[in-house]
Short mmCIF file of C-alpha atoms in Angstrom, two decimals:
data_model
loop_
_atom_site.label_atom_id
_atom_site.label_comp_id
_atom_site.label_asym_id
_atom_site.label_seq_id
_atom_site.Cartn_x
_atom_site.Cartn_y
_atom_site.Cartn_z
CA MET A 1 0.00 0.00 -0.01
CA THR A 2 1.28 3.46 -0.91
CA ARG A 3 -0.04 6.57 0.81
CA THR A 4 -1.21 9.23 -1.62
CA ASN A 5 -2.08 11.90 0.98
CA PRO A 6 0.30 13.61 3.41
CA ASP A 7 0.08 12.77 7.11
CA SER A 8 -2.62 15.07 8.55
CA CYS A 9 -2.45 13.91 12.15
CA PRO A 10 -3.54 16.89 14.23
CA GLY A 11 -1.69 18.64 17.02
CA VAL A 12 -1.99 21.93 18.84
CA LEU A 13 -0.33 24.01 16.14
CA ARG A 14 -2.10 22.19 13.33
CA LEU A 15 -5.74 21.68 14.13
CA HIS A 16 -8.09 19.18 12.46
CA GLN A 17 -11.15 20.76 10.95
CA ALA A 18 -13.84 18.42 12.33
CA ALA A 19 -17.49 18.76 11.40
CA ASP A 20 -18.24 20.42 14.75
CA GLY A 21 -15.25 22.75 14.67
CA PRO A 22 -11.43 22.73 15.04
CA LEU A 23 -9.94 19.86 17.06
CA ALA A 24 -6.58 20.00 18.92
CA ARG A 25 -4.64 16.95 20.06
CA ILE A 26 -2.21 17.36 22.94
CA ARG A 27 0.56 14.75 23.34
CA LEU A 28 1.22 13.43 26.83
CA PRO A 29 4.40 11.33 26.81
CA GLY A 30 3.81 8.29 28.99
CA GLY A 31 0.26 9.59 29.65
CA ARG A 32 1.49 11.63 32.63
CA LEU A 33 -0.21 14.85 33.73
CA GLU A 34 0.74 17.01 36.67
CA PRO A 35 -2.26 18.48 38.56
CA ARG A 36 -1.53 22.01 37.33
CA GLN A 37 -1.46 20.74 33.77
CA LEU A 38 -4.84 19.03 34.12
CA GLN A 39 -6.21 22.24 35.62
CA SER A 40 -4.90 24.16 32.58
CA LEU A 41 -6.57 21.68 30.24
CA ALA A 42 -9.83 21.98 32.15
CA GLU A 43 -9.74 25.77 31.92
CA ALA A 44 -8.89 25.59 28.21
CA ALA A 45 -11.77 23.19 27.56
CA LEU A 46 -14.19 25.51 29.34
CA GLU A 47 -12.94 28.83 27.94
CA LEU A 48 -11.75 27.82 24.45
CA GLY A 49 -13.49 24.49 23.64
CA ASP A 50 -16.69 22.56 24.16
CA GLY A 51 -16.15 21.97 27.89
CA ASN A 52 -14.81 18.43 27.66
CA ILE A 53 -11.41 16.72 27.47
CA GLU A 54 -11.36 13.68 25.21
CA LEU A 55 -9.01 10.83 26.15
CA THR A 56 -7.47 9.00 23.18
CA SER A 57 -6.30 5.43 22.55
CA ARG A 58 -2.67 6.60 22.77
CA GLY A 59 -2.94 8.15 26.19
CA ASN A 60 -3.22 11.64 24.73
CA VAL A 61 -6.04 14.17 25.03
CA GLN A 62 -8.09 16.25 22.58
CA LEU A 63 -10.10 19.46 22.80
CA ARG A 64 -13.01 19.94 20.37
CA GLN A 65 -14.55 23.13 18.99
CA VAL A 66 -11.42 25.20 19.64
CA ARG A 67 -12.36 28.88 19.28
CA ASP A 68 -8.93 30.54 19.55
CA ALA A 69 -5.96 28.44 18.38
CA ALA A 70 -3.35 31.07 19.33
CA ALA A 71 -4.70 31.43 22.86
CA LEU A 72 -4.75 27.67 23.28
CA SER A 73 -1.13 27.32 22.13
CA GLU A 74 -0.01 30.03 24.52
CA ARG A 75 -1.90 28.50 27.43
CA LEU A 76 -0.60 24.95 26.81
CA ALA A 77 3.00 26.18 26.37
CA GLY A 78 2.75 27.94 29.72
CA ALA A 79 1.63 24.69 31.32
CA GLY A 80 4.53 22.74 29.84
CA LEU A 81 2.27 20.83 27.48
CA LEU A 82 3.79 22.25 24.30
CA PRO A 83 7.59 22.17 24.81
CA SER A 84 8.38 22.09 21.07
CA ASP A 85 6.80 23.81 18.07
CA THR A 86 8.59 21.53 15.64
CA HIS A 87 8.24 18.12 17.31
CA GLU A 88 4.86 18.31 19.01
CA ARG A 89 3.17 15.70 16.80
CA VAL A 90 5.93 13.04 17.14
CA ARG A 91 5.80 12.80 20.97
CA ASN A 92 3.58 9.72 20.84
CA ILE A 93 4.85 7.65 23.79
CA VAL A 94 2.69 5.17 25.70
CA ALA A 95 3.91 3.38 28.81
CA SER A 96 2.51 0.78 31.26
CA PRO A 97 0.38 3.07 33.48
CA LEU A 98 1.08 1.25 36.76
CA SER A 99 4.80 0.82 36.16
CA GLY A 100 7.01 1.69 39.08
CA ARG A 101 4.11 1.46 41.50
CA ILE A 102 2.46 -1.90 40.97
CA GLY A 103 4.12 -4.93 39.34
CA GLY A 104 6.30 -5.10 36.26
CA TRP A 105 9.96 -5.95 35.81
CA ALA A 106 11.15 -2.34 35.50
CA ASP A 107 9.90 1.20 35.90
CA VAL A 108 9.47 2.23 32.29
CA HIS A 109 8.23 5.69 33.28
CA ALA A 110 11.84 6.46 34.12
CA LEU A 111 12.59 6.13 30.37
CA VAL A 112 9.88 8.48 29.20
CA PRO A 113 11.63 11.85 29.83
CA ALA A 114 14.86 10.69 28.16
CA LEU A 115 12.97 9.39 25.12
CA ASP A 116 10.91 12.56 24.82
CA LEU A 117 14.01 14.73 25.17
CA GLY A 118 15.88 12.65 22.64
CA LEU A 119 13.07 12.99 20.09
CA ARG A 120 12.94 16.77 20.53
CA ALA A 121 16.72 17.15 20.42
CA ALA A 122 17.07 15.57 16.99
CA THR A 123 15.97 18.07 14.33
CA ARG A 124 15.51 15.31 11.76
CA LEU A 125 13.03 13.36 13.88
CA ALA A 126 10.50 16.13 13.44
CA GLU A 127 9.98 14.51 10.01
CA LEU A 128 8.49 11.36 11.59
CA PRO A 129 4.83 10.85 10.69
CA GLY A 130 2.47 11.92 13.44
CA ARG A 131 1.12 8.36 13.62
CA VAL A 132 4.42 6.70 14.65
CA LEU A 133 3.97 5.23 18.12
CA PHE A 134 6.63 4.50 20.76
CA THR A 135 5.71 1.84 23.32
CA LEU A 136 7.26 1.14 26.75
CA ASP A 137 6.02 -2.08 28.38
CA ASP A 138 7.29 -3.02 31.82
CA GLY A 139 6.83 -6.74 31.12
CA ARG A 140 3.19 -7.21 32.06
CA GLY A 141 2.11 -7.12 28.38
CA ASP A 142 -0.40 -4.29 28.53
CA ILE A 143 1.36 -1.98 26.04
CA SER A 144 3.33 -4.12 23.57
CA GLY A 145 0.08 -5.54 22.19
CA LEU A 146 -1.09 -2.10 21.06
CA GLY A 147 0.76 -2.42 17.80
CA GLY A 148 3.33 0.35 18.16
CA ASP A 149 6.11 1.08 15.72
CA ILE A 150 9.17 1.26 17.99
CA GLY A 151 9.36 0.19 21.59
CA VAL A 152 10.84 -1.95 24.35
CA HIS A 153 9.39 -4.69 26.48
CA ALA A 154 11.00 -5.54 29.81
CA THR A 155 12.11 -9.16 30.09
CA ASP A 156 14.01 -8.71 33.37
CA ALA A 157 15.01 -5.92 35.76
CA ASP A 158 17.78 -4.72 33.40
CA GLU A 159 16.87 -6.24 30.05
CA PHE A 160 14.44 -5.20 27.36
CA ALA A 161 13.27 -6.79 24.11
CA LEU A 162 13.33 -4.36 21.14
CA VAL A 163 9.84 -4.15 19.63
CA LEU A 164 9.49 -3.16 15.97
CA ALA A 165 6.21 -2.94 14.08
CA GLY A 166 4.47 -4.45 17.14
CA ARG A 167 6.64 -7.58 17.24
CA ASP A 168 9.64 -8.76 19.20
CA ALA A 169 12.63 -8.08 16.98
CA GLY A 170 14.75 -10.71 18.75
CA ILE A 171 17.17 -8.09 20.04
CA ARG A 172 17.86 -7.58 23.75
CA VAL A 173 19.16 -4.32 25.21
CA SER A 174 20.04 -3.04 28.68
CA THR A 175 18.15 -0.31 30.47
CA ALA A 176 20.99 2.14 29.62
CA ASP A 177 20.74 1.30 25.92
CA ALA A 178 16.93 1.21 25.63
CA VAL A 179 16.42 4.87 24.77
CA PRO A 180 19.45 5.23 22.46
CA VAL A 181 18.39 2.13 20.50
CA MET A 182 14.79 3.39 20.13
CA LEU A 183 16.05 6.75 18.84
CA ALA A 184 18.40 5.05 16.45
CA ALA A 185 15.46 2.98 15.20
CA ALA A 186 13.48 6.17 14.64
CA HIS A 187 16.29 7.53 12.48
CA ALA A 188 16.41 4.19 10.65
CA PHE A 189 12.66 4.45 9.95
CA LEU A 190 13.38 7.75 8.15
CA ASP A 191 16.36 6.17 6.36
CA LEU A 192 13.98 3.74 4.71
CA GLY A 193 12.71 6.64 2.60
CA SER A 194 9.18 5.36 2.61
CA ASP A 195 6.00 7.34 2.21
CA GLN A 196 4.25 5.06 4.68
CA TRP A 197 3.06 6.40 8.06
CA ARG A 198 3.67 3.22 10.09
CA LEU A 199 6.56 0.77 10.18
CA HIS A 200 4.35 -2.27 9.65
CA GLU A 201 3.17 -0.73 6.37
CA VAL A 202 6.72 -0.77 4.98
CA ASP A 203 7.70 -3.91 3.10
CA ASP A 204 10.00 -5.91 5.38
CA GLY A 205 10.34 -2.72 7.44
CA ALA A 206 11.38 -4.25 10.77
CA ARG A 207 14.18 -6.34 9.23
CA ARG A 208 15.45 -3.39 7.23
CA VAL A 209 15.57 -1.27 10.38
CA ILE A 210 17.55 -3.98 12.18
CA ASP A 211 20.01 -4.07 9.26
CA ILE A 212 20.52 -0.32 9.48
CA LEU A 213 21.07 -0.61 13.22
CA GLY A 214 23.71 -3.30 12.59
CA LEU A 215 22.27 -5.58 15.31
CA SER A 216 21.98 -9.35 15.25
CA PRO A 217 18.68 -10.83 16.40
CA GLY A 218 18.61 -13.89 18.60
CA LEU A 219 16.26 -16.84 18.25
CA GLU A 220 13.93 -16.04 21.18
CA ARG A 221 10.74 -14.18 20.35
CA LEU A 222 7.97 -13.04 22.69
CA GLU A 223 4.38 -13.10 21.44
CA PHE A 224 2.28 -10.01 22.11
CA GLY A 225 -1.49 -9.80 21.90
CA ALA A 226 -4.12 -7.18 22.58
CA THR A 227 -5.51 -7.23 26.05
CA HIS A 228 -8.26 -5.36 27.87
CA ASP A 229 -6.66 -5.12 31.35
CA ILE A 230 -7.96 -1.69 32.27
CA PRO A 231 -6.66 -0.72 35.74
CA ILE A 232 -9.90 0.08 37.54
CA GLY A 233 -10.69 0.55 41.19
CA TRP A 234 -8.58 0.49 44.34
CA LEU A 235 -4.98 -0.36 43.52
CA ASP A 236 -2.50 -0.91 46.34
CA GLN A 237 0.93 0.39 45.44
CA GLU A 238 4.05 -1.44 46.53
CA ASN A 239 5.16 1.55 48.65
CA GLY A 240 2.06 1.41 50.82
CA LEU A 241 0.19 4.21 49.02
CA VAL A 242 -2.87 3.83 46.82
CA SER A 243 -3.69 4.42 43.16
CA LEU A 244 -7.24 4.82 41.95
CA GLY A 245 -8.10 3.61 38.44
CA ALA A 246 -11.17 5.26 36.88
CA ALA A 247 -12.97 4.70 33.60
CA VAL A 248 -14.43 7.64 31.71
CA ARG A 249 -17.67 7.14 29.79
CA LEU A 250 -16.74 6.91 26.11
CA GLY A 251 -13.50 8.71 26.94
CA SER A 252 -15.07 12.13 27.40
CA LEU A 253 -14.03 13.83 30.65
CA SER A 254 -15.95 16.93 31.62
CA ALA A 255 -13.86 19.97 32.56
CA ARG A 256 -15.64 20.18 35.90
CA ILE A 257 -14.62 16.63 36.88
CA ALA A 258 -11.10 17.34 35.61
CA GLU A 259 -10.92 20.29 37.98
CA PHE A 260 -11.87 18.07 40.89
CA ILE A 261 -9.15 15.55 39.93
CA ALA A 262 -6.59 18.32 39.62
CA ALA A 263 -7.51 19.53 43.12
CA ILE A 264 -6.33 16.17 44.55
CA GLU A 265 -2.80 17.32 43.74
CA ARG A 266 -1.37 13.98 42.84
CA PRO A 267 0.12 12.75 39.50
CA ILE A 268 -2.41 11.47 36.96
CA PHE A 269 -1.80 9.02 34.14
CA ILE A 270 -4.07 8.89 31.07
CA THR A 271 -4.19 5.30 29.78
CA PRO A 272 -4.50 3.97 26.20
CA TRP A 273 -7.90 2.59 27.19
CA ARG A 274 -9.35 6.08 27.64
CA SER A 275 -9.27 5.81 31.39
CA LEU A 276 -7.08 7.44 34.06
CA VAL A 277 -5.11 6.54 37.17
CA ILE A 278 -4.75 8.91 40.13
CA THR A 279 -1.58 7.90 41.99
CA ASP A 280 0.28 8.19 45.30
CA LEU A 281 -2.70 8.63 47.64
CA GLU A 282 -2.92 7.81 51.33
CA GLU A 283 -5.74 5.40 52.13
CA TRP A 284 -8.20 7.77 53.85
CA PRO A 285 -8.01 10.54 51.20
CA ALA A 286 -8.38 7.86 48.48
CA GLU A 287 -11.65 6.75 50.02
CA GLN A 288 -12.94 10.30 50.08
CA VAL A 289 -11.91 10.86 46.47
CA VAL A 290 -13.94 7.85 45.41
CA ARG A 291 -16.98 8.96 47.40
CA VAL A 292 -16.91 12.37 45.72
CA LEU A 293 -16.02 11.46 42.15
CA ALA A 294 -18.05 8.27 41.67
CA PRO A 295 -21.38 10.07 41.98
CA MET A 296 -20.07 12.69 39.54
CA GLY A 297 -19.56 10.03 36.87
CA LEU A 298 -16.09 8.56 37.17
CA ILE A 299 -16.27 4.78 37.13
CA PHE A 300 -14.33 2.88 39.79
CA ASP A 301 -16.26 -0.39 39.32
CA ALA A 302 -14.54 -3.09 37.30
CA ASN A 303 -17.94 -4.66 36.64
CA SER A 304 -19.38 -1.56 34.96
CA PRO A 305 -20.82 -2.09 31.47
CA TRP A 306 -19.13 1.13 30.41
CA LEU A 307 -15.83 -0.75 30.34
CA HIS A 308 -17.07 -2.81 27.42
CA VAL A 309 -18.20 0.05 25.19
CA SER A 310 -16.25 2.39 22.95
CA ALA A 311 -17.39 4.62 20.09
CA CYS A 312 -16.10 6.87 17.34
CA ALA A 313 -16.86 10.59 17.36
CA GLY A 314 -20.09 10.14 15.36
CA ARG A 315 -22.38 13.02 14.62
CA PRO A 316 -22.12 15.97 15.00
CA GLY A 317 -18.33 15.71 15.30
CA CYS A 318 -17.68 13.76 12.10
CA ALA A 319 -19.10 14.62 8.70
CA LYS A 320 -18.78 10.99 7.53
CA ALA A 321 -20.82 9.59 10.40
CA LEU A 322 -24.38 8.56 9.61
CA THR A 323 -25.75 9.06 13.11
CA ASP A 324 -25.00 10.05 16.70
CA VAL A 325 -23.42 6.78 17.76
CA ARG A 326 -22.40 8.08 21.16
CA ALA A 327 -25.96 8.86 22.10
CA ASP A 328 -27.08 5.41 20.88
CA ALA A 329 -24.29 3.65 22.77
CA THR A 330 -25.10 5.59 25.94
CA ALA A 331 -28.75 4.63 25.63
CA ALA A 332 -27.76 0.98 25.24
CA VAL A 333 -25.71 1.07 28.46
CA GLU A 334 -28.24 3.01 30.49
CA SER A 335 -31.15 0.75 29.41
CA GLY A 336 -29.26 -2.42 30.39
CA ARG A 337 -28.64 -3.66 26.87
CA VAL A 338 -24.89 -4.10 27.45
CA ALA A 339 -23.67 -6.92 29.70
CA PRO A 340 -20.39 -8.71 30.37
CA THR A 341 -19.79 -11.66 28.08
CA ASN A 342 -21.67 -14.81 29.01
CA GLN A 343 -23.11 -13.09 32.07
CA PRO A 344 -26.50 -11.61 32.85
CA ALA A 345 -26.84 -7.87 33.33
CA ALA A 346 -24.84 -6.63 36.32
CA ASP A 347 -26.60 -6.06 39.60
CA SER A 348 -26.12 -2.32 39.43
CA ASP A 349 -27.84 0.90 38.58
CA THR A 350 -27.96 2.33 35.08
CA ASN A 351 -24.69 4.18 35.63
CA GLY A 352 -22.82 0.96 36.26
CA HIS A 353 -22.42 1.62 39.96
CA ALA A 354 -23.13 -1.11 42.51
CA THR A 355 -25.42 -0.43 45.43
CA GLU A 356 -23.21 -1.23 48.47
CA PRO A 357 -20.73 1.29 49.84
CA ASP A 358 -17.15 0.07 50.11
CA ARG A 359 -13.92 0.35 48.23
CA PRO A 360 -14.18 0.05 44.45
CA THR A 361 -13.53 -3.34 42.97
CA SER A 362 -10.16 -3.82 41.30
CA ASN A 363 -9.88 -5.91 38.13
CA LEU A 364 -6.21 -6.70 38.47
CA ASP A 365 -5.10 -10.28 38.90
CA SER A 366 -1.63 -11.84 39.11
CA THR A 367 -1.28 -12.20 35.32
CA ALA A 368 -1.87 -8.46 34.91
CA THR A 369 0.93 -7.34 37.17
CA ASP A 370 3.42 -10.20 37.41
CA PRO A 371 5.62 -10.37 34.30
CA ALA A 372 6.75 -13.84 35.31
CA ALA A 373 3.23 -15.22 35.06
CA PRO A 374 2.36 -16.89 31.75
CA ALA A 375 0.59 -14.47 29.45
CA PRO A 376 -2.38 -15.71 27.35
CA ASN A 377 -1.53 -16.33 23.71
CA MET A 378 -3.64 -13.73 21.99
CA ALA A 379 -1.49 -13.14 18.95
CA SER A 380 -4.42 -13.89 16.71
CA ALA A 381 -6.20 -10.87 18.24
CA SER A 382 -3.44 -8.39 17.66
CA SER A 383 -4.55 -6.85 14.37
CA ALA A 384 -6.29 -3.52 14.49
CA VAL A 385 -9.28 -4.78 12.45
CA PRO A 386 -9.34 -8.58 12.68
CA ASP A 387 -11.27 -11.03 10.52
CA LEU A 388 -14.94 -10.78 11.39
CA GLY A 389 -17.67 -13.34 11.56
CA PRO A 390 -20.99 -13.13 9.73
CA ALA A 391 -22.91 -9.90 10.10
CA ILE A 392 -26.19 -10.01 12.02
CA GLU A 393 -29.23 -8.48 10.38
CA LEU A 394 -29.67 -4.70 10.59
CA ARG A 395 -31.23 -3.42 13.74
CA SER A 396 -32.57 -0.11 14.90
CA ALA A 397 -30.62 1.65 17.67
CA ASP A 398 -33.22 0.70 20.32
CA ASP A 399 -32.98 -2.98 19.31
CA VAL A 400 -29.21 -3.34 19.59
CA MET A 401 -28.36 -5.69 22.47
CA VAL A 402 -24.79 -7.00 22.55
CA ALA A 403 -22.82 -8.68 25.29
CA GLY A 404 -19.10 -8.14 25.82
CA ARG A 405 -16.67 -5.71 24.32
CA GLN A 406 -18.15 -3.64 21.50
CA HIS A 407 -17.34 -0.63 19.34
CA TRP A 408 -19.97 1.64 17.88
CA SER A 409 -19.03 3.31 14.55
CA GLY A 410 -20.78 5.94 12.51
CA CYS A 411 -19.50 4.50 9.23
CA ASP A 412 -17.49 1.57 7.80
CA ARG A 413 -14.16 3.28 8.64
CA ARG A 414 -14.62 2.22 12.26
CA CYS A 415 -12.36 4.99 13.61
CA GLY A 416 -11.14 4.50 17.17
CA ARG A 417 -11.76 0.77 17.14
CA PRO A 418 -9.72 -0.88 19.91
CA ARG A 419 -7.40 -3.79 19.15
CA GLY A 420 -8.36 -7.29 20.07
CA LEU A 421 -11.68 -9.06 20.29
CA VAL A 422 -14.50 -6.60 19.62
CA THR A 423 -18.05 -6.79 18.26
CA ASP A 424 -18.54 -4.11 15.61
CA ILE A 425 -21.78 -2.14 15.68
CA VAL A 426 -21.65 -0.04 12.51
CA ALA A 427 -24.26 2.51 11.40
CA THR A 428 -25.74 2.17 7.93
CA GLU A 429 -28.45 4.02 6.10
CA ASN A 430 -30.91 1.39 7.31
CA GLY A 431 -29.85 0.69 10.86
CA TYR A 432 -26.91 -0.83 12.69
CA ARG A 433 -25.01 -3.77 11.27
CA ILE A 434 -23.64 -5.99 14.06
CA THR A 435 -20.59 -8.09 13.20
CA GLU A 436 -18.98 -10.31 15.83
CA ASP A 437 -15.29 -11.04 15.87
CA THR A 438 -14.78 -14.72 15.12
CA LYS A 439 -13.01 -15.26 18.46
CA GLN A 440 -15.53 -13.25 20.46
CA ALA A 441 -17.84 -16.17 21.01
CA THR A 442 -15.39 -18.14 23.15
CA ASP A 443 -12.94 -15.81 24.84
CA ARG A 444 -14.21 -12.31 25.23
CA LEU A 445 -12.42 -10.19 27.85
CA ARG A 446 -9.58 -10.42 30.30
CA ILE A 447 -11.29 -8.44 33.00
CA ALA A 448 -10.70 -10.64 36.04
CA PRO A 449 -13.34 -11.34 38.72
CA PRO A 450 -13.28 -9.00 41.70
CA THR A 451 -10.54 -9.64 44.22
CA PRO A 452 -12.22 -10.54 47.54
CA LYS A 453 -9.66 -8.52 49.49
CA LEU A 454 -10.78 -5.33 47.82
CA GLY A 455 -14.47 -5.56 48.60
CA THR A 456 -17.48 -4.51 46.59
CA PRO A 457 -17.82 -1.62 44.14
CA VAL A 458 -18.34 1.94 45.24
CA VAL A 459 -21.69 3.42 46.17
CA SER A 460 -23.09 5.96 43.75
CA THR A 461 -25.58 7.74 45.97
CA GLY A 462 -25.83 8.96 49.53
CA PRO A 463 -24.28 11.70 51.67
CA ALA A 464 -20.95 11.58 49.82
CA ALA A 465 -22.68 12.69 46.63
CA ASP A 466 -23.41 16.03 48.18
CA ALA A 467 -19.71 16.57 48.92
CA GLY A 468 -19.12 17.52 45.30
CA ALA A 469 -21.51 20.46 45.31
CA ALA A 470 -19.06 22.94 46.78
CA GLY A 471 -16.51 22.70 43.93
CA PRO A 472 -13.14 21.09 43.41
CA ARG A 473 -11.64 22.13 46.76
CA ALA A 474 -14.22 19.96 48.55
CA ILE A 475 -11.94 16.94 47.94
CA PRO A 476 -9.78 16.25 50.99
CA GLN A 477 -6.10 16.87 50.23
CA PRO A 478 -3.73 13.90 50.69
CA PRO A 479 -0.88 14.41 53.16
CA THR A 480 2.11 16.18 51.70
CA THR A 481 4.40 13.39 52.87
CA ALA A 482 3.21 11.08 50.09
CA THR A 483 5.92 10.29 47.58
CA GLU A 484 5.79 11.17 43.92
CA SER A 485 7.51 8.92 41.44
CA GLY A 486 7.32 7.65 37.90
#
């Protein structure tokens, strides 16, 4: 395949003209946001956009309906979110969100600043297509299966596998060499002289990059597959503190909720599953955060049907969309027409919150955090748009009832479709066409059962709901002695 159009991936300085107005994409290397940066984004969304912050499948964020591009650029630069005018679109770096705090062989977040700085320091690397993705996996397998272009995957405390075009290249490097080798691979990608946007699109691209690097692959190869291990709920860190994993409905975070999160004054990580992790909390403040933010719409329940549903922009944001798929997907969830695979509808309210107050359920099991545990072989699920089974007859929006992981699309392009096993619900002129992945019938999701130690999901109503009425500062502030790392 040869690309005939230039790469038009948006950024802050080059907006995308969406059907509902200009769209800006802000890169967040490693998904990390400092509280003041999230506050700046919330203010920008309210004052310059549509009032929401969209989370992307690369751990970045977007603002829609941008009214003043120059004002946005100035504001983001002041917050440290636009450190380079020339390289802003190539800072696509995703990393294991829990790395350095829970599980994994190595803390890959320690590599993110060096990789970001190395990208920005090389003038030539500004020529990389905006779709090139760098991946840093700490060995648990949550990131390498995303199909990145250049990355590393921890195999031990001081050893990484080089990942090219989403596959183990057979090359092993030390922690000290990980970033230099990735940067050299980025230069090698440009040396190929291809018009393609992604390494896997280049004929024999990975082997040719290895040849340019002058490295000799070994025989051992790791297999990577797409997973759906969203870190949700109460997550005990190895240092005795707590992280809170929260899903965001269809990846759209309101500016008001973002201000509440910023007021917690702890590091935040945006994940490639359009969720977020609030880190380094003491136990009591973490409980109060959940009691305030769950009623406002953040999802701390690993059993919520919202974790199964994703959607493209749809109308009115996309001119190619045939309908408002987000409204239809929301109606399906709220009416109980979305359930976990091979399970009846959850015993919860329409917002996906359980009815007993306690700590939120975590979905992490040993295979999600222990890199030594055998990972499931899901290589067959690793393509972005896998082979699909027979399409079900067309249905009206109110008649769509699908169990398990599903993606709603406004047209056949299926933008934003997650990797792995997904049922496609695609709008047509005559209703929705439902097409099930051929593997979906037997092995749907890797969301583990609740861990008994962590209790039942969070309550969504009651006195705590009123705590949010006073504004962001109503959230109790964690002690200042808590550590900040990663």
